CSV table of C-alpha atoms and ligand atoms in Angstrom, one decimal:
chain,number,residue,atom,x,y,z
M,708,MET,CA,-19.3,-17.0,17.8
M,709,LEU,CA,-23.0,-17.2,18.2
M,710,VAL,CA,-25.2,-16.9,15.1
M,711,LYS,CA,-28.5,-15.1,15.4
M,712,ILE,CA,-31.6,-17.3,15.0
M,713,PRO,CA,-34.8,-15.4,14.2
M,714,GLN,CA,-37.7,-16.2,16.6
M,715,ARG,CA,-35.4,-17.7,19.2
M,716,SER,CA,-36.3,-16.4,22.6
M,717,GLN,CA,-33.8,-14.0,24.1
M,718,LEU,CA,-31.3,-15.3,26.5
M,719,THR,CA,-31.0,-13.6,29.8
M,720,GLU,CA,-27.7,-12.5,31.3
M,721,SER,CA,-27.7,-15.5,33.6
M,722,ASP,CA,-27.9,-17.9,30.7
M,723,ILE,CA,-24.6,-16.6,29.4
M,724,THR,CA,-22.2,-18.1,31.8
M,725,ASP,CA,-19.2,-20.3,31.2
M,726,GLU,CA,-20.4,-23.6,29.9
M,727,SER,CA,-23.7,-22.3,28.8
M,728,VAL,CA,-22.1,-20.0,26.3
M,729,TYR,CA,-20.5,-23.1,24.8
M,730,HIS,CA,-23.5,-25.4,24.9
M,731,ASP,CA,-25.9,-22.7,23.8
M,732,ARG,CA,-23.7,-22.0,20.7
M,733,ARG,CA,-23.7,-25.7,19.9
M,734,SER,CA,-27.4,-25.9,20.1
M,735,LEU,CA,-27.9,-22.8,18.0
M,736,LEU,CA,-25.7,-24.1,15.4
M,737,LYS,CA,-27.4,-27.5,15.6
M,738,ASN,CA,-30.8,-25.8,15.1
M,739,MET,CA,-29.4,-24.2,12.1
M,740,GLY,CA,-28.1,-27.5,10.8
M,741,PHE,CA,-24.5,-26.6,11.1
M,742,LEU,CA,-23.4,-29.4,13.4
M,743,GLY,CA,-23.1,-33.1,13.1
M,744,ALA,CA,-21.3,-32.8,9.9
M,745,GLY,CA,-18.8,-35.6,10.5
M,746,ALA,CA,-20.1,-37.9,7.7
M,747,LEU,CA,-20.5,-35.1,5.2
M,748,MET,CA,-17.1,-33.6,5.6
M,749,THR,CA,-15.1,-36.6,4.7
M,750,ALA,CA,-15.4,-35.9,1.0
M,751,ALA,CA,-14.0,-32.5,1.4
M,752,LEU,CA,-11.1,-33.3,3.5
M,753,SER,CA,-7.6,-34.2,2.3
M,754,LYS,CA,-6.2,-37.5,3.6
M,755,ASN,CA,-4.0,-35.7,6.0
M,756,ALA,CA,-6.7,-33.6,7.4
M,757,GLN,CA,-8.8,-36.7,8.0
M,758,ALA,CA,-5.9,-38.3,9.8
M,759,GLY,CA,-5.6,-35.2,12.0
M,760,PHE,CA,-9.3,-35.2,12.7
M,761,PHE,CA,-9.9,-38.9,13.5
M,762,SER,CA,-6.9,-39.5,15.7
M,763,ASP,CA,-5.7,-38.0,18.9
M,764,GLU,CA,-2.0,-38.2,17.9
M,765,THR,CA,0.5,-35.5,18.7
M,766,PRO,CA,0.0,-32.6,16.2
M,767,VAL,CA,2.0,-32.9,13.0
M,768,PHE,CA,2.4,-29.2,12.3
M,769,LYS,CA,5.9,-28.0,13.3
M,770,THR,CA,6.3,-24.6,14.8
M,771,LYS,CA,9.8,-22.9,14.8
M,772,PRO,CA,11.5,-20.8,17.5
M,773,LEU,CA,11.7,-17.1,16.8
M,774,ASP,CA,14.2,-14.3,17.7
M,775,TYR,CA,12.4,-11.4,19.2
M,776,LYS,CA,12.6,-8.6,21.8
M,777,GLN,CA,10.7,-9.3,25.0
M,778,ASP,CA,7.8,-7.3,26.2
M,779,ILE,CA,9.4,-6.2,29.4
M,780,ALA,CA,6.6,-3.8,30.4
M,781,ASN,CA,3.9,-6.5,30.5
M,782,GLN,CA,5.7,-9.4,32.0
M,783,ASP,CA,3.5,-9.1,35.2
M,784,LEU,CA,0.3,-10.0,33.3
M,785,ILE,CA,-0.8,-13.5,34.1
M,786,LYS,CA,-0.6,-15.4,30.8
M,787,THR,CA,-3.1,-18.0,29.6
M,788,PRO,CA,-1.2,-21.3,29.5
M,789,GLU,CA,0.1,-22.1,26.1
M,790,GLN,CA,-1.8,-25.3,25.9
M,791,LYS,CA,-5.1,-23.5,26.3
M,792,VAL,CA,-4.2,-20.8,23.8
M,793,ILE,CA,-3.5,-23.5,21.2
M,794,SER,CA,-6.5,-25.7,22.0
M,795,HIS,CA,-9.4,-23.4,22.6
M,796,ASN,CA,-9.8,-21.6,19.2
M,797,ASN,CA,-12.2,-19.8,17.0
M,798,PHE,CA,-11.2,-20.5,13.4
M,799,TYR,CA,-14.3,-21.5,11.5
M,800,GLU,CA,-12.4,-22.5,8.4
M,801,PHE,CA,-11.4,-25.6,10.5
M,802,GLY,CA,-14.7,-26.1,12.3
M,803,SER,CA,-17.0,-24.0,14.5
M,804,GLN,CA,-16.4,-25.8,17.7
M,805,LYS,CA,-13.5,-24.7,20.0
M,806,GLU,CA,-11.6,-27.9,19.9
M,807,GLN,CA,-11.9,-28.5,16.1
M,808,PRO,CA,-9.2,-26.2,14.7
M,809,ALA,CA,-6.4,-27.7,16.8
M,810,LYS,CA,-7.4,-31.1,15.4
M,811,LEU,CA,-8.4,-30.3,11.8
M,812,ALA,CA,-5.6,-27.8,11.0
M,813,GLN,CA,-2.6,-29.9,11.7
M,814,ALA,CA,-1.9,-30.7,8.1
M,815,PHE,CA,-2.3,-27.1,7.0
M,816,ASN,CA,0.5,-26.1,4.6
M,817,VAL,CA,1.9,-22.6,5.0
M,818,GLU,CA,4.8,-22.8,2.6
M,819,PRO,CA,4.8,-21.4,0.1
M,820,TRP,CA,2.7,-18.4,1.3
M,821,LYS,CA,2.0,-15.1,-0.5
M,822,LEU,CA,0.7,-12.0,1.2
M,823,THR,CA,-0.1,-9.1,-1.1
M,824,ILE,CA,-0.5,-5.5,0.1
M,825,SER,CA,-2.1,-3.4,-2.6
M,826,GLY,CA,-4.9,-0.9,-3.4
M,827,GLU,CA,-4.6,2.8,-2.7
M,828,CYS,CA,-0.8,3.0,-2.5
M,829,ASP,CA,2.2,3.9,-4.6
M,830,ASN,CA,4.3,0.8,-3.8
M,831,PRO,CA,2.3,-2.5,-3.7
M,832,ILE,CA,4.3,-5.5,-2.5
M,833,THR,CA,4.0,-9.2,-2.2
M,834,LEU,CA,5.7,-11.0,0.7
M,835,ASP,CA,6.6,-14.6,0.7
M,836,TYR,CA,6.8,-17.0,3.7
M,837,ASP,CA,10.4,-16.0,4.7
M,838,ASP,CA,9.6,-12.3,4.5
M,839,LEU,CA,7.0,-12.6,7.2
M,840,THR,CA,9.5,-13.2,9.9
M,841,LYS,CA,12.5,-11.5,8.4
M,842,MET,CA,11.2,-8.2,7.0
M,843,PHE,CA,10.9,-6.4,10.4
M,844,PRO,CA,12.5,-7.0,13.8
M,845,LEU,CA,10.1,-9.1,15.8
M,846,GLU,CA,8.8,-8.1,19.2
M,847,GLU,CA,6.8,-9.8,21.9
M,848,ARG,CA,3.4,-8.1,22.8
M,849,ILE,CA,1.6,-9.5,25.8
M,850,TYR,CA,-2.0,-8.6,25.1
M,851,ARG,CA,-5.4,-9.4,26.5
M,852,LEU,CA,-7.7,-11.0,23.8
M,853,ARG,CA,-11.4,-10.5,24.5
M,854,CYS,CA,-13.8,-12.6,22.5
M,855,VAL,CA,-17.3,-11.2,21.8
M,856,GLU,CA,-18.5,-14.5,23.3
M,857,ALA,CA,-17.4,-13.1,26.7
M,858,TRP,CA,-14.3,-15.2,27.3
M,859,SER,CA,-10.7,-13.8,27.3
M,860,MET,CA,-7.1,-14.8,27.4
M,861,VAL,CA,-3.7,-13.2,27.8
M,862,VAL,CA,-1.4,-14.1,25.0
M,863,PRO,CA,2.3,-13.4,24.4
M,864,TRP,CA,2.2,-12.7,20.7
M,865,ILE,CA,5.2,-12.1,18.5
M,866,GLY,CA,5.1,-9.9,15.5
M,867,PHE,CA,5.5,-6.4,14.1
M,868,SER,CA,3.4,-3.3,13.9
M,869,LEU,CA,0.8,-3.2,11.1
M,870,ALA,CA,1.7,0.5,10.8
M,871,ASP,CA,5.2,-0.5,9.7
M,872,LEU,CA,3.9,-2.8,7.0
M,873,ILE,CA,1.4,-0.1,5.7
M,874,LYS,CA,4.2,2.5,5.6
M,875,LYS,CA,6.2,0.2,3.3
M,876,VAL,CA,3.6,0.5,0.5
M,877,SER,CA,3.3,4.3,0.7
M,878,PRO,CA,-0.5,4.8,1.0
M,879,ASN,CA,-2.0,7.6,-1.1
M,880,SER,CA,-4.5,10.2,0.1
M,881,ARG,CA,-7.5,8.0,-0.9
M,882,ALA,CA,-6.4,5.2,1.5
M,883,LYS,CA,-9.1,5.6,4.3
M,884,TYR,CA,-9.6,1.9,5.2
M,885,VAL,CA,-7.7,-1.3,5.3
M,886,ALA,CA,-9.3,-4.6,4.2
M,887,PHE,CA,-7.9,-8.0,5.2
M,888,GLU,CA,-8.6,-11.4,3.7
M,889,THR,CA,-7.9,-15.0,4.9
M,890,LEU,CA,-6.7,-17.7,2.5
M,891,TYR,CA,-9.5,-19.4,0.5
M,892,ASP,CA,-8.5,-23.0,0.0
M,893,PRO,CA,-11.4,-25.4,0.6
M,894,LYS,CA,-9.0,-28.4,0.0
M,895,GLN,CA,-7.0,-27.4,3.1
M,896,MET,CA,-9.8,-25.7,5.1
M,897,PRO,CA,-12.6,-28.2,5.5
M,898,GLY,CA,-15.0,-25.5,7.0
M,899,GLN,CA,-14.8,-23.7,3.6
M,900,ALA,CA,-15.8,-26.9,1.8
M,901,ASN,CA,-18.6,-27.8,4.1
M,902,ARG,CA,-21.2,-25.2,5.2
M,903,ARG,CA,-22.2,-27.0,8.3
M,904,LEU,CA,-18.6,-27.5,9.5
M,905,GLY,CA,-17.8,-23.8,8.6
M,906,GLY,CA,-20.7,-22.4,10.6
M,907,GLY,CA,-22.6,-21.0,7.6
M,908,ILE,CA,-20.0,-18.3,6.8
M,909,LYS,CA,-19.5,-17.2,3.2
M,910,TYR,CA,-15.7,-17.5,2.7
M,911,PRO,CA,-13.1,-16.1,2.5
M,912,TYR,CA,-13.3,-14.6,5.9
M,913,VAL,CA,-12.8,-10.8,5.6
M,914,GLU,CA,-12.1,-8.0,8.0
M,915,GLY,CA,-11.3,-4.3,8.1
M,916,LEU,CA,-10.0,-1.4,10.0
M,917,ARG,CA,-10.2,2.4,9.5
M,918,MET,CA,-6.8,3.7,8.4
M,919,ASP,CA,-6.1,5.5,11.7
M,920,GLU,CA,-7.0,2.4,13.7
M,921,ALA,CA,-4.6,0.4,11.5
M,922,MET,CA,-1.8,2.9,12.1
M,923,ASN,CA,-2.2,2.8,15.8
M,924,PRO,CA,0.9,1.3,17.4
M,925,LEU,CA,-1.1,-1.4,19.2
M,926,ALA,CA,-2.3,-3.1,16.0
M,927,LEU,CA,0.0,-6.1,15.5
M,928,MET,CA,0.7,-8.4,12.6
M,929,SER,CA,1.5,-11.6,14.6
M,930,VAL,CA,3.7,-14.4,13.3
M,931,GLY,CA,4.1,-16.2,16.5
M,932,LEU,CA,3.1,-16.8,20.1
M,933,TYR,CA,4.9,-18.2,23.2
M,934,GLY,CA,8.3,-17.8,21.4
M,935,LYS,CA,7.5,-19.8,18.3
M,936,THR,CA,5.9,-19.4,14.9
M,937,LEU,CA,2.0,-19.6,15.0
M,938,PRO,CA,0.4,-22.9,15.0
M,939,PRO,CA,-2.2,-23.2,12.3
M,940,GLN,CA,-5.2,-23.1,14.7
M,941,ASN,CA,-4.0,-19.6,15.8
M,942,GLY,CA,-3.7,-18.3,12.3
M,943,ALA,CA,-0.4,-19.4,10.8
M,944,PRO,CA,1.6,-18.0,9.2
M,945,ILE,CA,0.4,-14.5,9.8
M,946,ARG,CA,-2.6,-12.9,11.5
M,947,LEU,CA,-3.8,-9.6,12.8
M,948,VAL,CA,-4.2,-8.8,16.5
M,949,VAL,CA,-6.2,-5.8,17.5
M,950,PRO,CA,-6.3,-6.0,21.3
M,951,TRP,CA,-8.9,-3.2,21.9
M,952,LYS,CA,-11.5,-4.9,19.7
M,953,TYR,CA,-13.5,-8.1,20.0
M,954,GLY,CA,-11.4,-11.1,18.8
M,955,PHE,CA,-13.3,-11.6,15.5
M,956,LYS,CA,-11.5,-8.5,14.1
M,957,SER,CA,-8.2,-10.3,14.6
M,958,ILE,CA,-8.3,-12.2,11.3
M,959,LYS,CA,-6.1,-15.2,10.8
M,960,SER,CA,-4.0,-16.7,8.0
M,961,ILE,CA,-4.0,-13.5,5.9
M,962,VAL,CA,-3.2,-13.5,2.2
M,963,ALA,CA,-4.3,-10.1,1.1
M,964,ILE,CA,-4.3,-6.6,2.6
M,965,LYS,CA,-5.9,-3.8,0.5
M,966,LEU,CA,-6.0,-0.1,1.1
M,967,LEU,CA,-9.4,1.3,0.2
M,968,GLU,CA,-11.3,4.5,0.0
M,969,HIS,CA,-14.5,3.1,1.4
M,970,GLU,CA,-15.4,0.9,4.4
M,971,PRO,CA,-15.0,-2.8,3.5
M,972,GLN,CA,-17.4,-5.6,4.2
M,973,THR,CA,-16.6,-7.7,7.2
M,974,THR,CA,-17.6,-11.3,7.7
M,975,TRP,CA,-19.6,-11.2,10.9
M,976,LYS,CA,-21.4,-8.0,10.1
M,977,LYS,CA,-22.5,-9.5,6.8
M,978,LEU,CA,-23.8,-12.5,8.6
M,979,ALA,CA,-25.6,-10.8,11.5
M,980,PRO,CA,-25.5,-7.0,11.3
M,981,ARG,CA,-27.6,-6.4,14.4
M,982,GLU,CA,-25.1,-8.4,16.5
M,983,TYR,CA,-21.7,-7.7,15.1
M,984,GLY,CA,-20.6,-4.3,13.8
M,985,PHE,CA,-17.7,-2.9,11.8
M,986,TYR,CA,-16.0,-1.3,14.8
M,987,ALA,CA,-16.4,-4.0,17.4
M,988,ASN,CA,-14.6,-2.1,20.1
M,989,VAL,CA,-14.7,-3.9,23.4
M,990,ASN,CA,-17.5,-2.1,25.3
M,991,PRO,CA,-18.9,-3.2,28.6
M,992,ASN,CA,-21.7,-0.6,28.2
M,993,HIS,CA,-23.0,-1.9,25.0
M,994,ASP,CA,-24.5,-5.4,25.4
M,995,HIS,CA,-24.7,-8.0,22.6
M,996,PRO,CA,-28.5,-8.3,21.8
M,997,ARG,CA,-28.5,-11.6,23.5
M,998,TRP,CA,-26.0,-11.3,26.4
M,999,SER,CA,-24.2,-8.8,28.6
M,1000,GLN,CA,-20.7,-7.6,27.8
M,1001,ALA,CA,-20.1,-6.3,31.3
M,1002,SER,CA,-17.9,-9.2,32.4
M,1003,GLU,CA,-15.9,-12.0,30.9
M,1004,ARG,CA,-14.5,-15.4,31.8
M,1005,ARG,CA,-10.7,-15.1,31.8
M,1006,ILE,CA,-9.1,-18.4,30.7
M,1007,THR,CA,-6.1,-18.9,32.9
M,1008,SER,CA,-5.0,-22.1,34.6
M,1009,GLY,CA,-7.7,-24.6,35.9
M,1010,GLY,CA,-10.2,-26.4,33.8
M,1011,LEU,CA,-11.4,-24.9,30.5
M,1012,PHE,CA,-14.6,-23.8,32.2
M,1013,ALA,CA,-13.0,-22.8,35.5
M,1014,ARG,CA,-15.0,-19.8,36.9
M,1015,ASN,CA,-12.8,-16.8,36.7
M,1016,ARG,CA,-15.1,-13.9,36.0
M,1017,ILE,CA,-13.7,-10.4,35.8
M,1018,GLU,CA,-15.1,-7.0,34.8
M,1019,THR,CA,-14.7,-6.1,31.1
M,1020,LEU,CA,-12.9,-2.8,30.6
M,1021,PRO,CA,-13.7,-0.3,27.9
M,1022,PHE,CA,-11.5,-0.9,24.9
M,1023,ASN,CA,-10.3,-4.0,26.7
M,1024,GLY,CA,-8.2,-1.8,29.0
M,1025,TYR,CA,-6.4,0.0,26.2
M,1026,GLY,CA,-8.4,3.2,26.3
M,1027,GLU,CA,-5.4,5.4,27.0
M,1028,GLU,CA,-3.9,4.3,23.7
M,1029,VAL,CA,-7.0,4.3,21.5
M,1030,ALA,CA,-10.0,6.2,22.9
M,1031,HIS,CA,-9.0,9.3,21.0
M,1032,LEU,CA,-9.7,7.5,17.7
M,1033,TYR,CA,-13.4,7.6,18.5
M,1034,GLN,CA,-13.8,11.1,19.9
M,1035,GLY,CA,-17.3,12.4,19.1
M,1036,MET,CA,-18.6,9.0,17.8
M,1037,ASN,CA,-21.6,7.3,19.4
M,1038,LEU,CA,-20.1,3.9,20.2
M,1039,SER,CA,-23.5,2.4,20.7
M,1040,LYS,CA,-24.4,3.3,17.2
M,1041,HIS,CA,-21.0,2.4,15.8
M,1042,PHE,CA,-20.7,-0.9,17.8
Z,896,MTE,N1,-10.1,-15.5,11.5
Z,896,MTE,C1,-10.6,-16.4,10.6
Z,896,MTE,N2,-10.1,-16.4,9.3
Z,896,MTE,N3,-11.6,-17.2,10.9
Z,896,MTE,C2,-12.2,-17.2,12.1
Z,896,MTE,O1,-13.1,-18.0,12.3
Z,896,MTE,N4,-12.2,-16.2,14.3
Z,896,MTE,C3,-12.0,-15.0,15.1
Z,896,MTE,C4,-10.6,-14.5,15.0
Z,896,MTE,N5,-10.0,-14.6,13.7
Z,896,MTE,C5,-11.7,-16.3,13.1
Z,896,MTE,C6,-10.6,-15.5,12.7
Z,896,MTE,C7,-12.5,-15.0,16.5
Z,896,MTE,S1,-14.2,-15.0,16.7
Z,896,MTE,C8,-11.6,-15.0,17.5
Z,896,MTE,S2,-12.2,-14.8,19.1
Z,896,MTE,C9,-10.2,-15.1,17.3
Z,896,MTE,O2,-9.8,-15.3,16.0
Z,896,MTE,C10,-9.7,-16.2,18.1
Z,896,MTE,O3,-8.3,-16.3,18.0
Z,896,MTE,P1,-7.5,-17.6,18.8
Z,896,MTE,O4,-8.2,-18.8,18.3
Z,896,MTE,O5,-6.1,-17.4,18.4
Z,896,MTE,O6,-7.7,-17.4,20.3
């Protein structure tokens, strides 16, 4: 994600291409003093995390195979190779550079895990690690993931509908919004312990949806990808996937879900409200203040920066399923 710098000259559309997105983000963060934190972070890291960061050894985190129903309808989508899905990540708790989470998250401990679902409901529950994969039948969902930074992937997620989870707690009539929260554990998440490494975010990372968005059948609680449990860099043990919204809504490593009467705060909106809104629906007609959202670089096979530019579709191509949620709303105002 790019962080707004006051007084910085505006980028033109031609600046935002492939590598330049990456390098520009690096220089923005550097200007803000959020890079070059190698020496500082050692104090914050556990021994294991240090080992993961400073060596190129095979990852130590073990994923497990899952039983699930295949997504027959979407098998023809060209998937982003697994190696890219698990090595090009945004997970600032483990560093703000794309390759850092895969290195820094390998010692992440997901057991025991507790996920509480509470707030405006009659039946609050707490799930533990085993419940996450056993509570509901698992299904594959092959979805496009469009990052606000104008790159995209196609990922075969595995999980269950967020709607099924919400129904379990029996929401009451005041439940209008759903708030999500990522684990806060600076001992395990070096980006939370070190402001530079963590991109200046105030943790825990928080996100939210309107209740009707959360109940849409496309909204997925994902516990796996490519047939196995999630690796930590992709949000183990459980994350949200909202395919019609920019990727930053798809919050990772969730420990709390709360049903609320009012719109919750969200991490990127708090940090840069002119650039990142609460709704964050993929919208080729509403540009980011500093770059166009009309097209995207699809990460497929080929090098990480292989040119593979495609048009961005409204709601990331899921308009038929979700456009009705926003009838009568000005999507440039509610971006
Ligand atoms: N969740 C948390 N907790 N922290 C993050 O930094 N980054 C978001 C989202 N979820 C992020 C997060 C962004 S910007 C994107 S694009 C997606 O995760 C990336 O998911 P991926 O790394 O699995 O592709």
